[in-house]
Coordinates of C-alpha atoms in Angstrom, one line a residue:
Chain A
M1 CA 80.3 -35.5 216.3
R2 CA 79.7 -39.2 216.7
T3 CA 76.2 -38.8 215.2
F4 CA 77.8 -37.2 212.2
F5 CA 80.1 -40.1 211.6
V6 CA 77.3 -42.6 212.0
W7 CA 75.4 -40.6 209.4
I8 CA 78.3 -40.6 206.9
T9 CA 78.8 -44.3 207.3
M10 CA 75.1 -44.9 206.8
L11 CA 75.0 -42.7 203.7
T12 CA 78.1 -44.4 202.2
F13 CA 76.5 -47.8 202.8
V14 CA 73.1 -46.8 201.3
S15 CA 74.8 -45.2 198.2
L16 CA 76.8 -48.4 197.7
I17 CA 73.7 -50.6 197.7
H18 CA 72.1 -48.1 195.5
Q19 CA 74.8 -48.3 192.9
N20 CA 74.7 -52.0 192.8
S21 CA 71.1 -52.3 192.1
I22 CA 71.0 -49.8 189.2
A23 CA 71.6 -50.7 185.6
Q24 CA 72.6 -48.1 183.1
N25 CA 70.1 -48.3 180.2
F26 CA 69.6 -46.0 177.3
V27 CA 66.9 -44.6 175.2
K28 CA 68.2 -43.9 171.7
V29 CA 66.1 -41.7 169.5
E30 CA 66.6 -41.8 165.8
A31 CA 64.8 -39.9 163.0
I32 CA 64.8 -41.8 159.7
F33 CA 63.8 -41.0 156.2
Q34 CA 63.3 -43.7 153.6
N35 CA 64.8 -46.3 155.9
E36 CA 68.1 -44.5 156.5
P37 CA 69.0 -42.1 159.4
L38 CA 67.8 -38.7 158.5
E39 CA 70.5 -36.2 157.3
L40 CA 69.7 -32.5 157.8
G41 CA 70.2 -30.6 154.5
K42 CA 70.0 -33.6 152.3
S43 CA 67.5 -33.7 149.4
Y44 CA 65.2 -36.6 149.5
F45 CA 63.0 -37.5 146.5
F46 CA 59.6 -39.2 146.9
N47 CA 56.2 -39.7 145.2
T48 CA 58.1 -41.6 142.4
E49 CA 60.9 -38.9 142.3
K50 CA 58.3 -36.2 141.6
D51 CA 58.7 -34.3 144.9
C52 CA 61.7 -33.3 146.8
V53 CA 62.2 -32.4 150.5
K54 CA 65.1 -31.0 152.5
I55 CA 64.8 -30.9 156.3
E56 CA 67.0 -28.2 157.9
I57 CA 65.7 -28.2 161.5
L58 CA 64.2 -31.0 163.6
K59 CA 63.8 -30.5 167.3
F60 CA 61.3 -32.0 169.7
Y61 CA 60.6 -32.6 173.4
L62 CA 60.1 -36.0 174.9
S63 CA 58.9 -36.2 178.5
D64 CA 57.5 -38.4 181.2
F65 CA 59.0 -41.8 180.2
S66 CA 57.5 -44.8 182.0
L67 CA 57.8 -48.5 181.6
W68 CA 55.0 -50.9 181.9
N69 CA 54.7 -54.7 182.2
N70 CA 51.3 -55.9 181.1
K71 CA 49.5 -52.7 182.2
V72 CA 51.4 -52.6 185.5
L73 CA 53.6 -49.5 185.9
V74 CA 57.1 -50.8 186.8
F75 CA 59.2 -47.6 186.3
K76 CA 58.5 -43.9 186.1
S77 CA 61.2 -41.4 185.2
T78 CA 61.5 -38.3 187.2
Q79 CA 63.6 -36.6 184.5
L80 CA 62.6 -33.2 183.2
P81 CA 61.6 -33.1 179.6
V82 CA 64.5 -33.6 177.2
L83 CA 65.1 -31.8 173.9
I84 CA 66.0 -33.9 171.0
D85 CA 67.9 -31.8 168.4
L86 CA 69.1 -33.5 165.2
K87 CA 71.9 -30.9 165.1
K88 CA 73.2 -32.3 168.4
P89 CA 73.9 -36.0 168.1
E90 CA 74.5 -36.3 171.8
S91 CA 70.9 -35.2 172.5
K92 CA 69.6 -38.4 170.9
I93 CA 71.0 -40.7 173.6
L94 CA 69.1 -40.5 176.9
P95 CA 70.5 -42.4 179.9
L96 CA 67.8 -44.2 181.9
E97 CA 68.7 -45.5 185.3
L98 CA 66.6 -48.6 185.8
P99 CA 66.6 -51.0 188.7
N100 CA 68.2 -54.3 187.8
N101 CA 66.2 -57.2 186.5
L102 CA 63.2 -55.1 185.6
T103 CA 60.7 -56.8 183.3
F104 CA 58.7 -54.6 181.0
N105 CA 57.0 -54.8 177.6
T106 CA 55.7 -51.3 177.0
I107 CA 57.2 -47.8 177.0
K108 CA 55.1 -44.7 177.4
F109 CA 56.2 -41.2 176.9
N110 CA 54.9 -37.8 175.9
L111 CA 55.7 -35.9 172.8
G112 CA 55.8 -32.3 174.1
I113 CA 55.6 -30.4 177.4
D114 CA 52.7 -30.7 179.9
S115 CA 50.4 -27.9 180.9
L116 CA 51.8 -27.5 184.4
T117 CA 55.4 -27.0 183.1
N118 CA 54.0 -24.6 180.5
V119 CA 52.6 -22.3 183.2
S120 CA 55.4 -22.5 185.7
G121 CA 57.8 -19.8 184.5
A122 CA 61.3 -20.1 183.3
F123 CA 63.4 -23.3 183.4
G124 CA 67.0 -23.8 182.5
G125 CA 68.7 -26.6 180.6
D126 CA 66.7 -28.2 177.8
L127 CA 63.8 -26.0 178.8
D128 CA 65.7 -22.8 178.6
P129 CA 64.0 -20.3 176.2
T130 CA 67.3 -19.9 174.3
N131 CA 66.7 -23.3 172.7
G132 CA 64.3 -21.7 170.3
M133 CA 61.5 -23.9 171.5
Y134 CA 59.4 -21.2 173.3
W135 CA 56.9 -18.9 171.7
T136 CA 57.4 -15.2 172.4
W137 CA 54.2 -13.6 171.1
Q138 CA 52.3 -15.8 173.5
S139 CA 53.3 -18.2 176.2
G140 CA 54.0 -21.8 175.5
Y141 CA 56.6 -24.3 174.5
I142 CA 56.9 -25.5 171.0
N143 CA 56.7 -29.3 171.4
F144 CA 57.8 -30.2 167.9
K145 CA 59.6 -28.1 165.3
I146 CA 60.5 -29.1 161.8
E147 CA 61.5 -26.7 159.1
G148 CA 63.0 -27.0 155.6
T149 CA 62.0 -26.8 152.0
S150 CA 59.7 -29.0 150.0
S151 CA 58.4 -28.9 146.4
I152 CA 54.9 -29.5 147.9
S153 CA 54.9 -26.2 149.7
P154 CA 53.4 -23.3 147.8
A155 CA 55.1 -20.8 150.1
R156 CA 57.8 -18.4 149.1
K157 CA 61.0 -20.4 148.4
N158 CA 59.0 -23.6 149.0
I159 CA 59.6 -23.2 152.7
F160 CA 57.6 -25.4 155.2
Q161 CA 57.5 -24.7 158.9
Y162 CA 55.7 -26.7 161.5
H163 CA 55.9 -25.4 165.1
L164 CA 53.5 -27.5 167.1
G165 CA 52.5 -26.6 170.6
G166 CA 49.6 -25.5 172.7
Y167 CA 49.0 -26.2 176.4
L168 CA 45.3 -25.2 176.8
A169 CA 42.2 -27.0 175.7
P170 CA 40.9 -27.3 173.1
Y171 CA 44.4 -26.9 171.6
Y172 CA 46.4 -29.1 173.9
G173 CA 49.4 -30.1 171.8
L174 CA 51.0 -32.8 174.0
R175 CA 50.6 -36.4 172.6
E176 CA 51.0 -39.6 174.7
I177 CA 52.8 -42.3 172.8
K178 CA 52.7 -46.0 173.9
L179 CA 54.8 -48.6 172.2
P180 CA 55.7 -52.2 172.7
V181 CA 59.3 -53.0 173.6
S182 CA 61.3 -56.1 174.1
N183 CA 63.6 -55.9 177.0
P184 CA 67.0 -54.8 175.7
E185 CA 69.5 -52.5 177.4
T186 CA 68.8 -49.9 174.8
I187 CA 65.4 -48.9 173.7
H188 CA 65.6 -47.6 170.2
I189 CA 62.9 -45.2 169.4
I190 CA 62.4 -44.4 165.7
L191 CA 60.7 -41.4 164.2
N192 CA 59.9 -42.2 160.5
L193 CA 59.4 -39.0 158.7
S194 CA 58.9 -40.3 155.1
S195 CA 55.2 -40.9 155.4
F196 CA 54.7 -37.4 156.9
F197 CA 55.8 -35.8 153.7
E198 CA 54.0 -38.4 151.6
Y199 CA 50.6 -38.2 153.4
V200 CA 50.4 -35.3 155.9
A201 CA 52.3 -32.3 154.5
S202 CA 50.4 -30.9 151.6
K203 CA 49.8 -27.6 149.7
E204 CA 47.1 -26.8 152.3
I205 CA 49.2 -27.8 155.3
Y206 CA 52.7 -26.5 155.0
Q207 CA 52.9 -23.8 157.7
V208 CA 51.6 -24.4 161.2
M209 CA 52.9 -22.0 163.8
S210 CA 50.3 -21.5 166.4
P211 CA 48.1 -23.8 168.6
N212 CA 45.0 -24.4 166.4
Q213 CA 43.0 -27.1 164.7
K214 CA 45.6 -27.8 162.1
A215 CA 48.3 -28.1 164.7
M216 CA 46.2 -30.7 166.6
Y217 CA 45.8 -32.7 163.4
V218 CA 49.6 -32.5 162.6
A219 CA 50.5 -33.4 166.2
D220 CA 48.2 -36.5 166.0
E221 CA 49.9 -37.6 162.7
I222 CA 53.4 -37.0 164.0
A223 CA 52.6 -39.1 167.1
K224 CA 51.8 -42.0 164.8
L225 CA 55.2 -41.9 163.2
F226 CA 57.0 -43.2 166.3
S227 CA 57.9 -46.8 166.7
V228 CA 60.4 -48.9 168.7
Q229 CA 62.9 -51.2 167.0
L230 CA 62.2 -54.6 168.3
Chain B
M1 CA 94.3 -12.6 211.9
K2 CA 91.7 -15.2 212.6
Q3 CA 89.7 -12.8 214.7
R4 CA 89.8 -10.2 212.0
T5 CA 88.5 -12.7 209.4
L6 CA 85.7 -13.6 211.7
F7 CA 84.8 -10.0 212.3
L8 CA 84.7 -9.3 208.5
F9 CA 82.7 -12.4 208.0
S10 CA 80.1 -11.3 210.5
I11 CA 79.9 -7.9 209.0
I12 CA 79.3 -9.3 205.5
T13 CA 76.7 -11.8 206.9
F14 CA 75.0 -9.0 208.8
C15 CA 74.9 -6.7 205.6
S16 CA 73.6 -9.4 203.3
A17 CA 71.0 -10.5 205.8
F18 CA 69.9 -6.9 206.2
G19 CA 69.7 -6.6 202.4
L20 CA 67.7 -9.8 202.1
L21 CA 65.3 -8.7 204.8
K22 CA 64.7 -5.4 203.2
Y23 CA 63.8 -7.0 199.9
N24 CA 62.7 -10.4 200.6
S25 CA 59.8 -9.6 202.9
L26 CA 58.1 -7.3 200.4
E27 CA 56.5 -5.2 203.1
L28 CA 52.9 -5.3 202.4
P29 CA 50.0 -3.5 204.1
K30 CA 47.5 -5.6 205.9
H31 CA 44.6 -4.6 203.6
F32 CA 46.5 -6.3 200.6
P33 CA 45.5 -9.8 199.7
K34 CA 48.1 -12.6 199.5
P35 CA 50.2 -12.4 196.3
Y36 CA 49.4 -14.8 193.5
F37 CA 53.1 -15.3 192.8
D38 CA 54.6 -18.2 194.6
F39 CA 57.4 -16.7 196.7
E40 CA 58.0 -20.0 198.5
K41 CA 59.1 -21.5 195.2
E42 CA 61.0 -18.5 194.1
S43 CA 62.2 -16.3 196.9
L44 CA 63.5 -12.8 196.3
T45 CA 67.2 -12.1 196.8
N46 CA 69.0 -8.8 196.8
A47 CA 71.5 -10.0 194.2
K48 CA 68.9 -11.3 191.8
I49 CA 66.9 -8.1 192.2
Q50 CA 69.9 -5.9 191.4
L51 CA 70.7 -8.0 188.4
G52 CA 67.1 -7.7 187.2
R53 CA 67.2 -4.0 187.8
T54 CA 70.4 -3.6 185.8
L55 CA 68.9 -5.6 182.9
F56 CA 65.6 -3.7 183.1
Y57 CA 67.4 -0.4 182.4
D58 CA 70.0 -1.7 180.0
P59 CA 69.4 -1.3 176.2
I60 CA 71.6 -4.3 175.7
L61 CA 68.2 -6.2 175.5
S62 CA 67.5 -4.7 172.1
S63 CA 69.1 -5.6 168.8
D64 CA 70.9 -2.2 168.2
N65 CA 71.4 -1.5 172.0
S66 CA 69.0 1.4 171.8
I67 CA 65.9 0.4 173.7
S68 CA 65.6 -0.8 177.3
C69 CA 62.5 -2.0 179.2
A70 CA 62.5 1.4 180.8
S71 CA 62.2 3.1 177.4
C72 CA 58.5 2.2 177.5
H73 CA 58.2 1.6 181.3
S74 CA 59.6 4.7 182.9
P75 CA 59.9 4.8 186.7
Y76 CA 58.6 8.4 186.7
N77 CA 55.4 7.3 185.0
A78 CA 54.8 4.4 187.4
F79 CA 56.6 2.3 184.7
A80 CA 54.1 3.3 181.9
H81 CA 54.8 5.1 178.7
T82 CA 53.2 8.5 178.6
D83 CA 52.7 11.1 175.8
H84 CA 52.2 8.4 173.2
D85 CA 48.9 6.7 172.5
L86 CA 50.8 3.7 171.0
S87 CA 54.2 3.0 172.4
H88 CA 57.2 3.1 170.2
G89 CA 60.3 0.9 170.1
I90 CA 63.3 0.3 167.9
N91 CA 64.0 2.7 165.0
D92 CA 61.0 4.8 166.1
S93 CA 58.7 2.0 165.1
V94 CA 55.2 2.5 166.5
G95 CA 53.6 -0.5 168.1
F96 CA 49.9 -1.2 168.3
R97 CA 49.1 -0.8 172.0
N98 CA 49.9 1.5 174.9
A99 CA 52.6 0.0 177.2
P100 CA 50.9 -0.7 180.5
A101 CA 52.1 0.6 183.9
L102 CA 54.1 -2.0 185.9
F103 CA 53.3 -2.4 189.6
N104 CA 51.8 -5.0 191.9
L105 CA 52.7 -7.6 189.4
A106 CA 52.9 -10.4 192.0
W107 CA 49.1 -10.4 192.1
Q108 CA 48.7 -10.6 188.4
K109 CA 47.9 -13.9 186.8
S110 CA 48.5 -13.2 183.2
F111 CA 50.3 -10.5 181.3
M112 CA 49.9 -8.3 178.2
W113 CA 46.7 -6.5 177.3
D114 CA 45.3 -9.7 175.9
G115 CA 46.7 -12.1 178.5
A116 CA 49.0 -13.8 176.0
V117 CA 51.6 -14.5 178.6
N118 CA 51.0 -16.8 181.5
H119 CA 53.9 -16.1 183.8
L120 CA 55.9 -13.0 184.8
D121 CA 59.2 -14.8 184.0
M122 CA 58.1 -15.3 180.3
Q123 CA 56.6 -11.8 179.8
A124 CA 59.9 -10.1 178.8
L125 CA 60.2 -12.5 175.8
A126 CA 57.3 -10.7 174.1
P127 CA 58.8 -7.2 173.9
I128 CA 62.3 -8.5 173.4
S129 CA 61.2 -10.4 170.3
D130 CA 58.7 -8.0 168.8
S131 CA 60.2 -6.4 165.7
K132 CA 58.7 -3.0 166.7
E133 CA 59.8 -3.1 170.3
M134 CA 63.3 -4.5 170.9
N135 CA 63.7 -6.7 167.8
E136 CA 66.1 -9.1 169.6
T137 CA 66.3 -12.7 170.5
I138 CA 66.9 -14.1 174.0
E139 CA 69.6 -16.3 172.4
N140 CA 71.6 -13.2 171.3
I141 CA 71.0 -11.4 174.5
V142 CA 72.6 -14.3 176.4
L143 CA 75.6 -14.2 174.0
K144 CA 76.0 -10.4 174.6
L145 CA 75.7 -10.8 178.3
N146 CA 78.2 -13.5 178.4
K147 CA 80.8 -11.3 176.7
N148 CA 80.3 -8.5 179.3
P149 CA 82.5 -8.9 182.4
H150 CA 80.2 -6.6 184.5
Y151 CA 77.3 -9.0 184.0
A152 CA 79.6 -12.0 184.8
H153 CA 79.9 -10.4 188.3
L154 CA 76.2 -9.7 188.6
F155 CA 75.2 -13.3 187.5
Y156 CA 77.8 -14.8 189.8
A157 CA 76.4 -12.8 192.8
A158 CA 72.9 -13.8 191.9
F159 CA 73.3 -17.4 190.9
S160 CA 76.7 -18.5 192.2
D161 CA 77.7 -19.0 188.6
S162 CA 78.8 -16.3 186.2
L163 CA 77.1 -17.8 183.2
A164 CA 74.1 -15.9 181.8
T165 CA 71.3 -18.2 180.6
G166 CA 67.9 -17.4 179.2
S167 CA 66.1 -18.6 182.3
R168 CA 68.4 -16.7 184.7
T169 CA 68.0 -13.5 182.7
L170 CA 64.2 -13.8 182.7
K171 CA 64.0 -14.8 186.4
A172 CA 66.2 -11.8 187.4
L173 CA 64.0 -9.4 185.4
S174 CA 61.0 -11.0 187.2
Q175 CA 62.6 -10.5 190.6
F176 CA 63.1 -6.8 190.0
Q177 CA 59.6 -6.3 188.7
L178 CA 58.1 -8.2 191.7
T179 CA 59.6 -5.5 194.0
L180 CA 57.6 -2.8 192.2
V181 CA 54.9 -2.6 194.8
S182 CA 52.6 0.4 195.0
C183 CA 50.9 0.5 198.4
N184 CA 51.5 4.0 199.7
S185 CA 48.7 6.1 198.2
K186 CA 46.4 8.2 200.3
Y187 CA 43.8 5.4 199.9
D188 CA 46.2 3.0 201.5
K189 CA 46.9 5.4 204.4
V190 CA 43.1 5.8 204.9
K191 CA 42.8 2.0 205.1
E192 CA 45.6 1.9 207.6
G193 CA 43.8 4.5 209.7
K194 CA 46.7 7.0 209.3
T195 CA 44.5 9.7 207.6
K196 CA 41.0 10.4 206.4
F197 CA 39.3 11.1 203.1
T198 CA 38.0 14.6 202.5
S199 CA 34.2 14.7 202.2
Q200 CA 34.5 14.9 198.4
E201 CA 36.8 11.9 198.3
K202 CA 34.4 10.0 200.5
K203 CA 31.5 10.8 198.1
G204 CA 33.7 9.7 195.2
Y205 CA 34.6 6.5 197.1
E206 CA 30.9 5.6 197.5
L207 CA 30.3 6.2 193.8
F208 CA 33.3 4.1 193.0
K209 CA 32.1 1.2 195.1
K210 CA 28.7 1.4 193.5
N211 CA 29.8 1.7 189.8
C212 CA 33.4 0.5 189.3
N213 CA 34.4 -1.9 192.1
V214 CA 33.2 -5.1 190.4
C215 CA 35.9 -4.9 187.8
H216 CA 38.4 -2.5 189.3
T217 CA 38.2 -4.2 192.7
E218 CA 39.8 -2.6 195.7
P219 CA 42.5 -2.7 197.1
M220 CA 44.3 -3.7 193.9
F221 CA 41.8 -1.8 191.8
T222 CA 41.5 -4.6 189.3
N223 CA 40.0 -8.1 189.5
Y224 CA 42.8 -9.2 187.2
G225 CA 40.2 -10.3 184.7
F226 CA 39.5 -9.4 181.0
A227 CA 36.5 -7.5 179.8
N228 CA 35.0 -5.7 176.8
N229 CA 34.4 -2.2 178.2
G230 CA 32.5 -0.9 175.2
L231 CA 35.2 0.8 173.3
P232 CA 34.5 0.8 169.5
V233 CA 37.2 -0.9 167.4
D234 CA 39.7 1.5 166.1
P235 CA 39.6 0.6 162.3
T236 CA 43.3 1.7 161.9
L237 CA 44.3 -1.0 164.4
N238 CA 41.6 -3.7 164.2
D239 CA 42.7 -4.9 167.6
F240 CA 40.3 -7.5 168.9
G241 CA 42.2 -8.3 172.2
K242 CA 42.0 -11.8 173.6
Y243 CA 40.3 -13.0 170.4
R244 CA 43.7 -12.9 168.7
L245 CA 44.7 -15.8 170.9
T246 CA 41.6 -17.9 171.3
K247 CA 39.8 -17.2 168.1
N248 CA 36.7 -17.6 170.2
S249 CA 34.0 -14.9 169.5
K250 CA 33.3 -14.7 173.3
D251 CA 36.8 -13.2 173.7
S252 CA 36.3 -10.6 171.0
L253 CA 37.4 -7.2 172.3
L254 CA 38.3 -8.4 175.7
F255 CA 41.3 -6.6 177.2
K256 CA 42.9 -6.8 180.6
I257 CA 41.2 -4.8 183.3
P258 CA 43.9 -2.3 184.3
P259 CA 44.5 -1.3 187.9
L260 CA 43.5 2.3 188.6
R261 CA 46.4 3.2 190.9
N262 CA 48.8 5.9 189.8
L263 CA 46.5 7.3 187.0
K264 CA 48.1 10.7 187.5
Y265 CA 51.4 9.3 186.1
T266 CA 50.2 6.8 183.4
Y267 CA 48.2 8.8 180.8
P268 CA 47.0 8.2 178.2
Y269 CA 44.4 5.5 179.0
A270 CA 42.9 2.4 177.5
H271 CA 44.8 -0.3 175.5
D272 CA 45.4 2.0 172.6
G273 CA 45.9 5.1 174.6
R274 CA 42.8 6.8 173.0
F275 CA 41.9 8.9 176.1
K276 CA 44.3 11.6 177.3
K277 CA 42.4 12.5 180.4
I278 CA 40.7 10.5 183.1
R279 CA 37.5 12.5 182.6
E280 CA 37.4 11.4 179.0
M281 CA 37.5 7.8 180.3
L282 CA 34.7 8.6 182.7
N283 CA 32.6 10.1 179.9
H284 CA 33.1 7.0 177.9
Y285 CA 31.5 4.9 180.7
T286 CA 28.5 7.2 181.0
N287 CA 28.0 8.2 177.4
G288 CA 30.2 6.3 175.0
I289 CA 29.5 2.6 175.6
H290 CA 29.4 0.8 172.3
I291 CA 27.0 -2.2 172.4
Q292 CA 28.6 -5.4 171.2
P293 CA 27.8 -9.0 171.9
S294 CA 30.8 -9.5 174.2
L295 CA 30.2 -6.3 176.2
S296 CA 30.8 -6.8 179.9
K297 CA 27.5 -7.5 181.6
E298 CA 28.3 -4.8 184.2
L299 CA 28.1 -2.2 181.4
K300 CA 24.9 -3.4 179.8
K301 CA 22.9 -1.2 182.3
P302 CA 24.0 2.4 181.7
I303 CA 26.1 4.1 184.3
V304 CA 24.6 7.5 185.2
L305 CA 26.8 10.1 186.8
S306 CA 26.2 13.9 187.0
S307 CA 29.1 16.2 186.2
N308 CA 29.5 16.9 190.0
E309 CA 29.5 13.1 190.7
K310 CA 32.2 12.7 188.0
S311 CA 34.3 15.3 189.8
D312 CA 33.8 13.5 193.1
L313 CA 34.8 10.2 191.5
L314 CA 37.8 11.8 190.0
C315 CA 38.7 13.2 193.4
F316 CA 38.7 9.7 194.8
L317 CA 40.7 8.3 192.0
L318 CA 43.4 10.8 192.7
T319 CA 43.8 9.3 196.2
L320 CA 45.2 6.2 194.4
N321 CA 48.3 8.0 193.2
D322 CA 51.4 6.8 195.0
S323 CA 54.3 9.3 194.8
T324 CA 56.4 7.2 197.3
F325 CA 56.3 4.4 194.7
V326 CA 57.0 6.7 191.7
F327 CA 59.9 8.4 193.3
N328 CA 61.4 5.4 195.1
P329 CA 65.1 5.5 194.5
L330 CA 65.4 1.7 194.8
N331 CA 63.4 1.3 191.6
K332 CA 65.4 3.8 189.5
F333 CA 68.2 3.6 187.0
P334 CA 71.1 1.9 188.7
Q335 CA 74.5 3.6 188.3
T336 CA 76.1 0.4 187.3
I337 CA 75.2 -0.2 183.7
S338 CA 78.5 -0.8 181.9
S339 CA 77.3 -0.1 178.3
G340 CA 77.1 3.5 179.4
K341 CA 73.8 4.2 177.6
E342 CA 70.7 5.1 179.4
G343 CA 67.4 4.0 177.9
K344 CA 65.5 6.5 175.9

């Protein structure tokens, strides 16, 4: 019994110290189009008003956040991958519990789900297959999903669909993203989609729904669209 | 009063412990290898198995509540679909492959005839979503399950939370399927020293080891690999197997090497059910091999078997039938499905 009390006291003590040394930071993720926050279902005109795009669904996984100071790893998140869904504004704010007084100048994270998670069976929460981010005709998470209509797309009803994924070489869809950050309490990650529709989406590439060469190209291009607001 | 509570508590503990033991330690014969499935990460519990069993037999998994897993994986057929070369699902839609038998899945590394699925948990998503099978979505299944009070009880018993989620539904289905172990055939009894092969079975066993065992490796009777076994492409289906996934010509016409247990119950044979009889399959191996670039190297040299030898081989293959498994009441339709419809 006495040992039990000693344990409880120790645990309380440890948890108090623990609380004191942790700062509540956030990663905020924002998709923008033409320098404003992206609105789903809104028509955006581009290519000197010639073309029009309407985005209906935008969902993607971010995983394995880590912070670096001049190439030295100072923090690694143990969080499971998180699903950013533009339809759910709360999904765009990710709490990050960092030790106090941490100095860092670079953030690294992955766009997508790693191979090991992809072969480890069913997970709940953000990884639950009911989120519409898991393929059914073959195994694998969809790392990045964007759907809507665009005058560029030659498909029926001008639909475009990009379901990017793949967990096996040569079509491994995960992309590592490394960005400079200053040291604020909130790290504001921006995904700028205007240039995707100006330069990447085309009448040849408007529908990518399996892990293949096109998917790898589009994933490379999407990864370049991330930045951090300094 | 206190004593009575204690007594009841110990009875409940005893019963649940007994239930766990019965299921959790999948009793495996010594000649079986270690399962590939990681039971340390995901141990079996009676409540999860019973939830999975109920889901397996419940047509609630299909969009019009007409098709259950058991519609194409019947317990009386070692969980295969007999009588039809190509299995059929919702609205009598005919699919493009023969539903494989389900047993000894804890040893299997990938699923579907082409290996498209990498984990047993995720396998159910394929038939659930296929427009010719169950034509449903896991999202909608979860909505339906959460409206059903009977499932609230089953989920609570299994996960200490009555909420149905996609991952819980899939994991429960996995748990039930992991208990489908076939290890009581005459072959197994011979391996355990409980009985002996007849002289014809013994001759067949020798022929088997010489001609078949590289791919259909004992004691599971598959090496869990993929191979082109020389079947010409059916032009009405144009099914190129694993190639569909990898788009690599080396994978053209590669299909999963099926286990040879329970052949008596699982006709017709091959991925498209083209052979009605085991002897037709044997005749294919001796006389029907279609030479293609991706043909399995084991089949490049012809297999020569006389008619008598084929009979001996067939006689051995029949020792792999496991009636204890096929008629095991623990695997059958549970009497608790609330929707009141049995799978077709």
